């Protein structure tokens, strides 16, 4: 059984598959526009000096997302 975690808990070079985007999230539509939908594979590439934001590889594009 696979564990369920949020993006901010991924380690560098670790991949995860999106199973859900919190429907209460104000940015849900923006994430969907970026291609972050159910089934999308996301890989954490690196993070800034203060570990926020982090860069994720999503469908061939590197996208920075803040933890909050």
C-alpha atoms as one frame of an Amber mdcrd trajectory, in Angstrom:
protein
   0.000   0.000   0.000   1.336   3.411  -0.944   1.486   6.208   1.583  -0.323
   9.489   1.033   1.723  12.669   1.528   1.612  16.290   0.482   4.091  17.829
  -1.973   5.989  19.657   0.753   6.879  16.285   2.329   8.579  14.913  -0.811
  12.352  14.516  -0.676  14.692  15.695  -3.426  14.435  13.403  -6.504  11.394
  11.635  -5.036   8.352  11.209  -7.278   4.678  11.120  -6.416   1.436  10.684
  -8.314  -1.355  13.180  -7.715  -4.451  11.493  -6.313  -6.297  14.598  -5.149
  -6.145  18.380  -4.961  -7.881  19.783  -1.904 -11.145  21.138  -3.288 -11.017
  23.984  -0.752  -7.675  25.161  -2.093  -7.890  28.639  -3.612  -5.277  27.643
  -6.171  -6.983  24.463  -7.386  -7.882  25.982 -10.768  -4.335  27.342 -11.206
  -2.849  23.918 -10.439  -5.164  22.331 -12.992  -4.093  24.939 -15.571  -0.462
  23.941 -14.919  -1.324  20.307 -15.610  -1.467  19.181 -12.005  -4.444  16.826
 -12.136  -5.213  13.343 -10.862  -2.625  10.897 -12.206   0.097  13.503 -12.837
   3.593  12.437 -11.773   5.484  15.133  -9.889   9.174  15.020  -8.958  10.807
  17.328  -6.420  13.975  18.639  -8.074  15.360  21.113  -5.531  14.456  23.781
  -3.015  15.663  27.273  -2.184  18.055  28.087   0.632  15.186  28.348   3.140
  13.394  25.303   1.626  10.559  27.466   0.303   9.718  27.605  -2.560  10.539
  24.218  -4.012  10.973  23.336  -7.681   8.965  20.431  -9.067   9.229  18.723
 -12.435   5.707  18.463 -13.829   5.134  17.137 -17.352   8.560  18.322 -18.511
   8.324  21.804 -16.961  10.091  22.989 -13.833   7.626  24.865 -11.632   8.320
  26.595  -8.300   5.604  26.199  -5.679   5.566  27.683  -2.196   4.781  25.360
   0.695   1.862  27.408   1.940
